[in-house]
PDB file of C-alpha atoms in Angstrom:
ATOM      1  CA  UNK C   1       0.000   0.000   0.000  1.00 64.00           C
ATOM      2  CA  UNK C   2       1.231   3.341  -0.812  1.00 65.00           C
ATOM      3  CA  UNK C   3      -0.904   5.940   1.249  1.00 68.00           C
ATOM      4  CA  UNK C   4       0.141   9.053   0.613  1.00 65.00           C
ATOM      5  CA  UNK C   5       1.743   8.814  -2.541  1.00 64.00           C
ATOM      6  CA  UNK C   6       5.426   9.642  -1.195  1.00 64.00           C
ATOM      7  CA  UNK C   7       7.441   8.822  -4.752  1.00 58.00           C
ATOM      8  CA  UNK C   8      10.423   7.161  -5.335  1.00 55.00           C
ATOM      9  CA  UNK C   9      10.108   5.652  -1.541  1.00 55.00           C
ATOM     10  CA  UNK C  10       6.545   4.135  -2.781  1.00 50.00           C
ATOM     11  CA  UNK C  11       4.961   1.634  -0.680  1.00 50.00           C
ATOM     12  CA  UNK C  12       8.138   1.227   1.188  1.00 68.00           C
ATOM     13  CA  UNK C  13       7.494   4.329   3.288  1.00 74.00           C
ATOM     14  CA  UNK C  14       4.422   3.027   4.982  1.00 79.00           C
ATOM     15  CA  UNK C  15       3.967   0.213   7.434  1.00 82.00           C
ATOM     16  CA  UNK C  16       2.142  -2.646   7.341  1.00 85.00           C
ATOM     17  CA  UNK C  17       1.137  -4.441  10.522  1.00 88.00           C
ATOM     18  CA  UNK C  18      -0.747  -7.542  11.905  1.00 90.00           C
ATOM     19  CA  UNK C  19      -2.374  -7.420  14.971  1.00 90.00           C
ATOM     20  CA  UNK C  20      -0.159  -4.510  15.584  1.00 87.00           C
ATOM     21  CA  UNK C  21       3.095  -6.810  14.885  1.00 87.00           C
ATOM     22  CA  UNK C  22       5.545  -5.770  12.243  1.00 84.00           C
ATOM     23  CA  UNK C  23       4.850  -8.019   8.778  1.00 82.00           C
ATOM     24  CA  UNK C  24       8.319  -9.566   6.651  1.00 79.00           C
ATOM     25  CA  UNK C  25       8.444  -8.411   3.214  1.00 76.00           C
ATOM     26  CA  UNK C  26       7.777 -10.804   0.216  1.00 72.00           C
ATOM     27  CA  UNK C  27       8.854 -10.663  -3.260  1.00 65.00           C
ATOM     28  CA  UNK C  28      12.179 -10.007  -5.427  1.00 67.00           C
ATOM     29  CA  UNK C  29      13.454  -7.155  -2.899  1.00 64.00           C
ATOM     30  CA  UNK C  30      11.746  -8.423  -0.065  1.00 67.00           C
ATOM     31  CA  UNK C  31      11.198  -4.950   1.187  1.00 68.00           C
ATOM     32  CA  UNK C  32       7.451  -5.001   0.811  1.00 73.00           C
ATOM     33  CA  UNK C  33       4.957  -6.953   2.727  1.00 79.00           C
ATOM     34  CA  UNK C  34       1.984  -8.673   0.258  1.00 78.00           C
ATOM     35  CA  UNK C  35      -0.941  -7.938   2.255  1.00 78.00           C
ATOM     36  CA  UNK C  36      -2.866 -10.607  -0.175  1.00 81.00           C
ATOM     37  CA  UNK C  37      -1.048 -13.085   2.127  1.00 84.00           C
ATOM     38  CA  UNK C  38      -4.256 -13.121   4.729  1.00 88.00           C
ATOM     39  CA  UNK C  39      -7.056 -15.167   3.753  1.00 91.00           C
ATOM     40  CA  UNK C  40     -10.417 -12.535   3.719  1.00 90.00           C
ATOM     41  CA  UNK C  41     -11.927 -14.641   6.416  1.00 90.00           C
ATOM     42  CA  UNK C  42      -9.397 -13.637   9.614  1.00 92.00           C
ATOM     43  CA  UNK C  43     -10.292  -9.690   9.258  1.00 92.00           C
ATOM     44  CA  UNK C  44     -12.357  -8.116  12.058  1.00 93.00           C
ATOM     45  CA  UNK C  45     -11.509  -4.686  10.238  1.00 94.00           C
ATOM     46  CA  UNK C  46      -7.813  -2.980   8.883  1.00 92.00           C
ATOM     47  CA  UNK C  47      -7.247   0.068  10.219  1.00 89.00           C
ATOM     48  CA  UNK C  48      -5.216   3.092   8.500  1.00 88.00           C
ATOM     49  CA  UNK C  49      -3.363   5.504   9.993  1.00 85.00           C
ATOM     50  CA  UNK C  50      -2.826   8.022   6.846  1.00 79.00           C
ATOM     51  CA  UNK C  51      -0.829  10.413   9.042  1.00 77.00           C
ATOM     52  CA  UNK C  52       3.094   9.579   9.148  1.00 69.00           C
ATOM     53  CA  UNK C  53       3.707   7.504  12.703  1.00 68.00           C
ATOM     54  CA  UNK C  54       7.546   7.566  12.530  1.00 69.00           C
ATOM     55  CA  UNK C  55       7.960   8.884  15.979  1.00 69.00           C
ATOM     56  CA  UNK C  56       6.233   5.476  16.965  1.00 73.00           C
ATOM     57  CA  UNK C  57       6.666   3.213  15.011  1.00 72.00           C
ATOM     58  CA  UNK C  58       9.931   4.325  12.984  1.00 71.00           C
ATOM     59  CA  UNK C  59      10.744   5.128   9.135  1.00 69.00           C
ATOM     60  CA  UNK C  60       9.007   2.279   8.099  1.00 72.00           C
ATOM     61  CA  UNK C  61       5.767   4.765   9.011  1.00 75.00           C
ATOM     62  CA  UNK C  62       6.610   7.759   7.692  1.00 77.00           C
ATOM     63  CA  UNK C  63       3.547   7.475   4.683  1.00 77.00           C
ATOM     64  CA  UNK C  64       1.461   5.870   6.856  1.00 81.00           C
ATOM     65  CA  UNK C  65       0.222   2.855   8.605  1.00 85.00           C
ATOM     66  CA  UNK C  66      -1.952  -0.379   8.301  1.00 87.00           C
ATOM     67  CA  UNK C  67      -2.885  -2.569  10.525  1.00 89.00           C
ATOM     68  CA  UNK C  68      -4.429  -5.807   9.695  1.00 92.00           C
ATOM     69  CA  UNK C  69      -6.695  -6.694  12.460  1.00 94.00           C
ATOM     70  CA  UNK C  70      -7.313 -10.672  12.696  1.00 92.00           C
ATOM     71  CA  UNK C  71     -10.654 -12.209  14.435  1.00 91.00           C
ATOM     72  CA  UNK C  72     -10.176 -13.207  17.952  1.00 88.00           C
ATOM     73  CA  UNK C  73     -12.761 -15.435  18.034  1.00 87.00           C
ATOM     74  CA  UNK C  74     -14.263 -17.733  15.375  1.00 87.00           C
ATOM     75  CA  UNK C  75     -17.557 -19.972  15.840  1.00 90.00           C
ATOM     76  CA  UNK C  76     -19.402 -22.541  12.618  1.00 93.00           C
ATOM     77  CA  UNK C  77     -18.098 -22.659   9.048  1.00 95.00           C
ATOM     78  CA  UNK C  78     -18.394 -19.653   6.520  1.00 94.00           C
ATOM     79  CA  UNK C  79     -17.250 -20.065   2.358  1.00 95.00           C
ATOM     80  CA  UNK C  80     -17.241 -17.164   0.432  1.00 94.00           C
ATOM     81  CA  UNK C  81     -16.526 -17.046  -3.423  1.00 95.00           C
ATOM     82  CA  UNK C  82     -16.473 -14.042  -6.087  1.00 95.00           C
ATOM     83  CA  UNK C  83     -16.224 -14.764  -9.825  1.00 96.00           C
ATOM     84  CA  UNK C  84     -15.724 -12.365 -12.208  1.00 95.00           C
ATOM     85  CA  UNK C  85     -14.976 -11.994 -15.916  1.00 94.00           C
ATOM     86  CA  UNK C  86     -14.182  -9.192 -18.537  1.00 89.00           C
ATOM     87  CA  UNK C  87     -14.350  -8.899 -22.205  1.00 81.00           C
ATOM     88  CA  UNK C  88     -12.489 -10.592 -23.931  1.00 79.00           C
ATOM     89  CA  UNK C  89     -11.980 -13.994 -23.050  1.00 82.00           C
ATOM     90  CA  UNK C  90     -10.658 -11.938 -18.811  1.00 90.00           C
ATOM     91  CA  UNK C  91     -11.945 -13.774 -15.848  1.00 94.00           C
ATOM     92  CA  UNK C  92     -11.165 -13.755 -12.222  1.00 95.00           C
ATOM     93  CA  UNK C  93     -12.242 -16.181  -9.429  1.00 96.00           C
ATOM     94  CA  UNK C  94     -11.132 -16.361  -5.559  1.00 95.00           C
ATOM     95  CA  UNK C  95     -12.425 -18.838  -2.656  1.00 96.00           C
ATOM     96  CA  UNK C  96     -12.162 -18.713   1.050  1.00 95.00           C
ATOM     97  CA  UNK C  97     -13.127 -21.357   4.349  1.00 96.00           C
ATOM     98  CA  UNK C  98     -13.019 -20.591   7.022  1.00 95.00           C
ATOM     99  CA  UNK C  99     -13.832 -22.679  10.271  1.00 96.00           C
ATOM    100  CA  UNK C 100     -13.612 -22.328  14.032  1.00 95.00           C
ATOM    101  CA  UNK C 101     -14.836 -23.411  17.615  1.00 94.00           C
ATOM    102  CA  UNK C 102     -14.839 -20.902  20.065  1.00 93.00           C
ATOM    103  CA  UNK C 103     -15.540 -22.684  23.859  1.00 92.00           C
ATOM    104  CA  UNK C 104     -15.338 -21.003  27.512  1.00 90.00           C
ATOM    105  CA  UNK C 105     -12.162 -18.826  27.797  1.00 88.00           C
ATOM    106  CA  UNK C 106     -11.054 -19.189  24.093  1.00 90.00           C
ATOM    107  CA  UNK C 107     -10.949 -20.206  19.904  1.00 92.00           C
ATOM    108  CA  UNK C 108      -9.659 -21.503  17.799  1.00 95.00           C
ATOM    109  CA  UNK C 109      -9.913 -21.158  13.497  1.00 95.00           C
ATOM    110  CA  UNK C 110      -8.251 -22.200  10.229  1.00 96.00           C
ATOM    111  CA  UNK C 111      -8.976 -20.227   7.372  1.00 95.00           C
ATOM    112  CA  UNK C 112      -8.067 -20.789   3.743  1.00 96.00           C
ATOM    113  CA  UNK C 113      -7.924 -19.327   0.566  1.00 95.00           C
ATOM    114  CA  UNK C 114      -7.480 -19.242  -3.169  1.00 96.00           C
ATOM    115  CA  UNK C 115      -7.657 -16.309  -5.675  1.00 94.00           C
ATOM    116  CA  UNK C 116      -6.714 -17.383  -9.343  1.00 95.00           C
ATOM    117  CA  UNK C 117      -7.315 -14.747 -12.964  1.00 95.00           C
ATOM    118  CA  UNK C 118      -6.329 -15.407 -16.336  1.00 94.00           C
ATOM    119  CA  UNK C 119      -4.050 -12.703 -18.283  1.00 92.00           C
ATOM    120  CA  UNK C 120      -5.686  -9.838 -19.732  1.00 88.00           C
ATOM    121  CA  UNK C 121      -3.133  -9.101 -22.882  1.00 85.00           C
ATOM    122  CA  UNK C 122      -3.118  -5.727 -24.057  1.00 81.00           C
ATOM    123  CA  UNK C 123      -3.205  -6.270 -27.574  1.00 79.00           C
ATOM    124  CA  UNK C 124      -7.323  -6.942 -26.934  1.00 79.00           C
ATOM    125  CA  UNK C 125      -7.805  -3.395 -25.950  1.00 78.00           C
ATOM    126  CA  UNK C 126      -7.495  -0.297 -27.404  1.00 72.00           C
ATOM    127  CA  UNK C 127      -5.419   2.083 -24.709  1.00 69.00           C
ATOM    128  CA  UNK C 128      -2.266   0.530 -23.618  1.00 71.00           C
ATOM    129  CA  UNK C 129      -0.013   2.025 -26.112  1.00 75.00           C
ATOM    130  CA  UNK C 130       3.478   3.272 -26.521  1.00 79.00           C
ATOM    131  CA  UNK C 131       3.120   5.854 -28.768  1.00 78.00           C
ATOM    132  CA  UNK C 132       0.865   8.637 -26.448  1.00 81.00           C
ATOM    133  CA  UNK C 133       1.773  11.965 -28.380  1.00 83.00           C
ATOM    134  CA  UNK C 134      -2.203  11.837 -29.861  1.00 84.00           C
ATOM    135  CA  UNK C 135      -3.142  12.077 -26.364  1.00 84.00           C
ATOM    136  CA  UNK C 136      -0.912  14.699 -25.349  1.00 88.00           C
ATOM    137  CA  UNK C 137       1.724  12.749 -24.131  1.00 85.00           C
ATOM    138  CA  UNK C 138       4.797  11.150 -25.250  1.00 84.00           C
ATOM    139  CA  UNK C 139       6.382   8.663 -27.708  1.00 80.00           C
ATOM    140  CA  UNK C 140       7.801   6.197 -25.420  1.00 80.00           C
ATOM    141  CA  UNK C 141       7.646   3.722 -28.468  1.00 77.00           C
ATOM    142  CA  UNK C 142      11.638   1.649 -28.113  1.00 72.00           C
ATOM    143  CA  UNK C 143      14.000   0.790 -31.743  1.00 68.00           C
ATOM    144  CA  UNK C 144      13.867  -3.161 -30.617  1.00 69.00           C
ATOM    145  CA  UNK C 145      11.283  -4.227 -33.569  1.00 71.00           C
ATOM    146  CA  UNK C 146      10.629  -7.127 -34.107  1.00 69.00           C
ATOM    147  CA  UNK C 147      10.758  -6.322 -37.811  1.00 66.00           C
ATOM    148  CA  UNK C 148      13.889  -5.240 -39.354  1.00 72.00           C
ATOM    149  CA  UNK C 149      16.187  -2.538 -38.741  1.00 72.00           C
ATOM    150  CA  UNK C 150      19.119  -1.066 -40.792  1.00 76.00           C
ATOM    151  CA  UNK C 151      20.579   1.641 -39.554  1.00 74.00           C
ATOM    152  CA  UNK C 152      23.021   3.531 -42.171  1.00 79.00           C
ATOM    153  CA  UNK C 153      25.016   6.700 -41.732  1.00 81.00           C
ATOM    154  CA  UNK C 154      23.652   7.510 -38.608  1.00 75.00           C
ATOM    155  CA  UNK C 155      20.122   7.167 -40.398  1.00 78.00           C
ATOM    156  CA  UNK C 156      17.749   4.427 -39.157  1.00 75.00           C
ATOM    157  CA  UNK C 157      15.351   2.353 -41.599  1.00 76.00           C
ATOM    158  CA  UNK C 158      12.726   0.478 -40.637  1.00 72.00           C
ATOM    159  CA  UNK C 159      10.958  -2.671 -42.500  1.00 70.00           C
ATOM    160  CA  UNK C 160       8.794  -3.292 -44.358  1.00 70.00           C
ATOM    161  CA  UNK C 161       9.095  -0.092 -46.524  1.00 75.00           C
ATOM    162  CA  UNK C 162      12.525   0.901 -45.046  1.00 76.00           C
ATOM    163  CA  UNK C 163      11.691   4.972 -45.008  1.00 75.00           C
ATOM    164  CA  UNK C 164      14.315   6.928 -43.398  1.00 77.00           C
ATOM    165  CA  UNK C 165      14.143   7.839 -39.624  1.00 70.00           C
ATOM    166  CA  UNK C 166      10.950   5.377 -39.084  1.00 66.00           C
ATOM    167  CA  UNK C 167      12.457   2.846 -36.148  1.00 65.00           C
ATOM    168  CA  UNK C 168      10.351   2.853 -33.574  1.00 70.00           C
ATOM    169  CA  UNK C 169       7.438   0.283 -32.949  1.00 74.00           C
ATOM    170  CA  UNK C 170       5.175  -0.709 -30.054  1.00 75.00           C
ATOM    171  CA  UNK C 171       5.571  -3.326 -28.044  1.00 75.00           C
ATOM    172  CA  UNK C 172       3.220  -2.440 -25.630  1.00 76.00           C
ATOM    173  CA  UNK C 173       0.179  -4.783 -27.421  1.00 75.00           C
ATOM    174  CA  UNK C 174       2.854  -8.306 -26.749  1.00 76.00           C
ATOM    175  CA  UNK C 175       2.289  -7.210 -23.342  1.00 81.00           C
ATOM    176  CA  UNK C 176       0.103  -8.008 -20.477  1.00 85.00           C
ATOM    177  CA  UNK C 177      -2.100  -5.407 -18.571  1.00 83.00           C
ATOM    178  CA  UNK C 178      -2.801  -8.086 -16.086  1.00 86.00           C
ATOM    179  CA  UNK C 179      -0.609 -11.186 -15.894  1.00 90.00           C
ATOM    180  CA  UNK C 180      -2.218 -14.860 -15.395  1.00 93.00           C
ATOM    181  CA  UNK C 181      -1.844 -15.691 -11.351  1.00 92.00           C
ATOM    182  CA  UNK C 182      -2.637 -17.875  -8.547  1.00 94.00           C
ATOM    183  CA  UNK C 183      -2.406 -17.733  -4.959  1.00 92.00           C
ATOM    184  CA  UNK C 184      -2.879 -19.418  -2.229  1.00 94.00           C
ATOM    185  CA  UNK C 185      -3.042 -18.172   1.273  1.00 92.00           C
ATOM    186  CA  UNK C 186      -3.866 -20.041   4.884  1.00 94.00           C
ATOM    187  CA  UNK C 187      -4.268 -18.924   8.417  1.00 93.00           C
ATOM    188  CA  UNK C 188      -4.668 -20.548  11.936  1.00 94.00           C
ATOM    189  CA  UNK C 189      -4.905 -19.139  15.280  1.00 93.00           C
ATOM    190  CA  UNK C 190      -5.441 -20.007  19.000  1.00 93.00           C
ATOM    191  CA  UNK C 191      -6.593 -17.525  21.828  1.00 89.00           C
ATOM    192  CA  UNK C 192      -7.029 -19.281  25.409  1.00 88.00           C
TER     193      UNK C 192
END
């Protein structure tokens, strides 16, 4: 999560808690927690802090602060499921269990989850592109074609009709907007 917005730093400059407990980062840099990791069915609520907590909690809270807040007690069975899809051929699907028994002076739950989506590729919509100077923007369009280049006396040529100064293409629609995933995700706790 990235709170207030804070740049460069990102989501780096705000801290993410459980139950008030600092939370491991996951992923290449492992700077960042993945707050997917809870299954939906532990929250009692996630609070934010949007003010900067450093003076508490350090620079880890200087954009802000989440806390995850997990049930304390859990009592019966409970699935929930979403399903979604998009046009064309984009769909996205997640289920969560969770069950507990809760007896005098305590609980106990497991909870479970899985969230899968296919890829959404960009070439099936009309936006993602490269080349954003009809919009008002830039050409961020690169010279690494996949059709060929010659570049002569400091004078690039592109294929097919090889016209001087023409290599640049977009490789934005060989992309995806959203990439195939899956996930899975499970929780337990114990209060006596």
């Amino acid at each position: 999560p990235n709170i207030r917005n804070l740049g460069a730093s990102g989501g780096n400059a705000t801290l993410v808690l459980i139950d008030g407990l600092n939370v491991v980062g996951a992923g290449i840099l492992q700077t960042t927690p993945d707050s997917n990791m809870l299954p939906p069915g532990v929250l009692q609520r996630v609070e934010v802090m949007a003010d900067g907590g450093s003076s508490l909690y350090g620079a880890d809270a200087i954009g802000g602060i989440v806390n995850f807040i997990t049930k304390r007690r859990a009592d019966g069975f409970e699935v929930q499921g979403h399903y979604g899809v998009a046009d064309p051929g984009y769909w996205a699907a997640d289920l969560g269990m969770t069950a507990g028994r809760s007896w005098s002076g305590g609980s106990g739950y497991i909870s479970l989850s899985h969230r899968e989506n296919s890829n959404l590729s960009a070439a099936k919509r009309d936006t993602p592109r490269q080349d954003l100077r009809p919009f008002g923007g830039d050409d961020f369009r690169g010279t690494t074609c996949p059709v060929p280049n010659i570049t002569e006396g400091g004078v690039n040529y592109a294929g097919p009709d090889f016209t001087p100064g023409t290599v640049r293409c977009d490789l934005a629609p060989f992309s995806d907007i959203v990439p195939e995933e899956q996930q899975a995700s499970a929780f337990a706790a114990v209060n006596h």
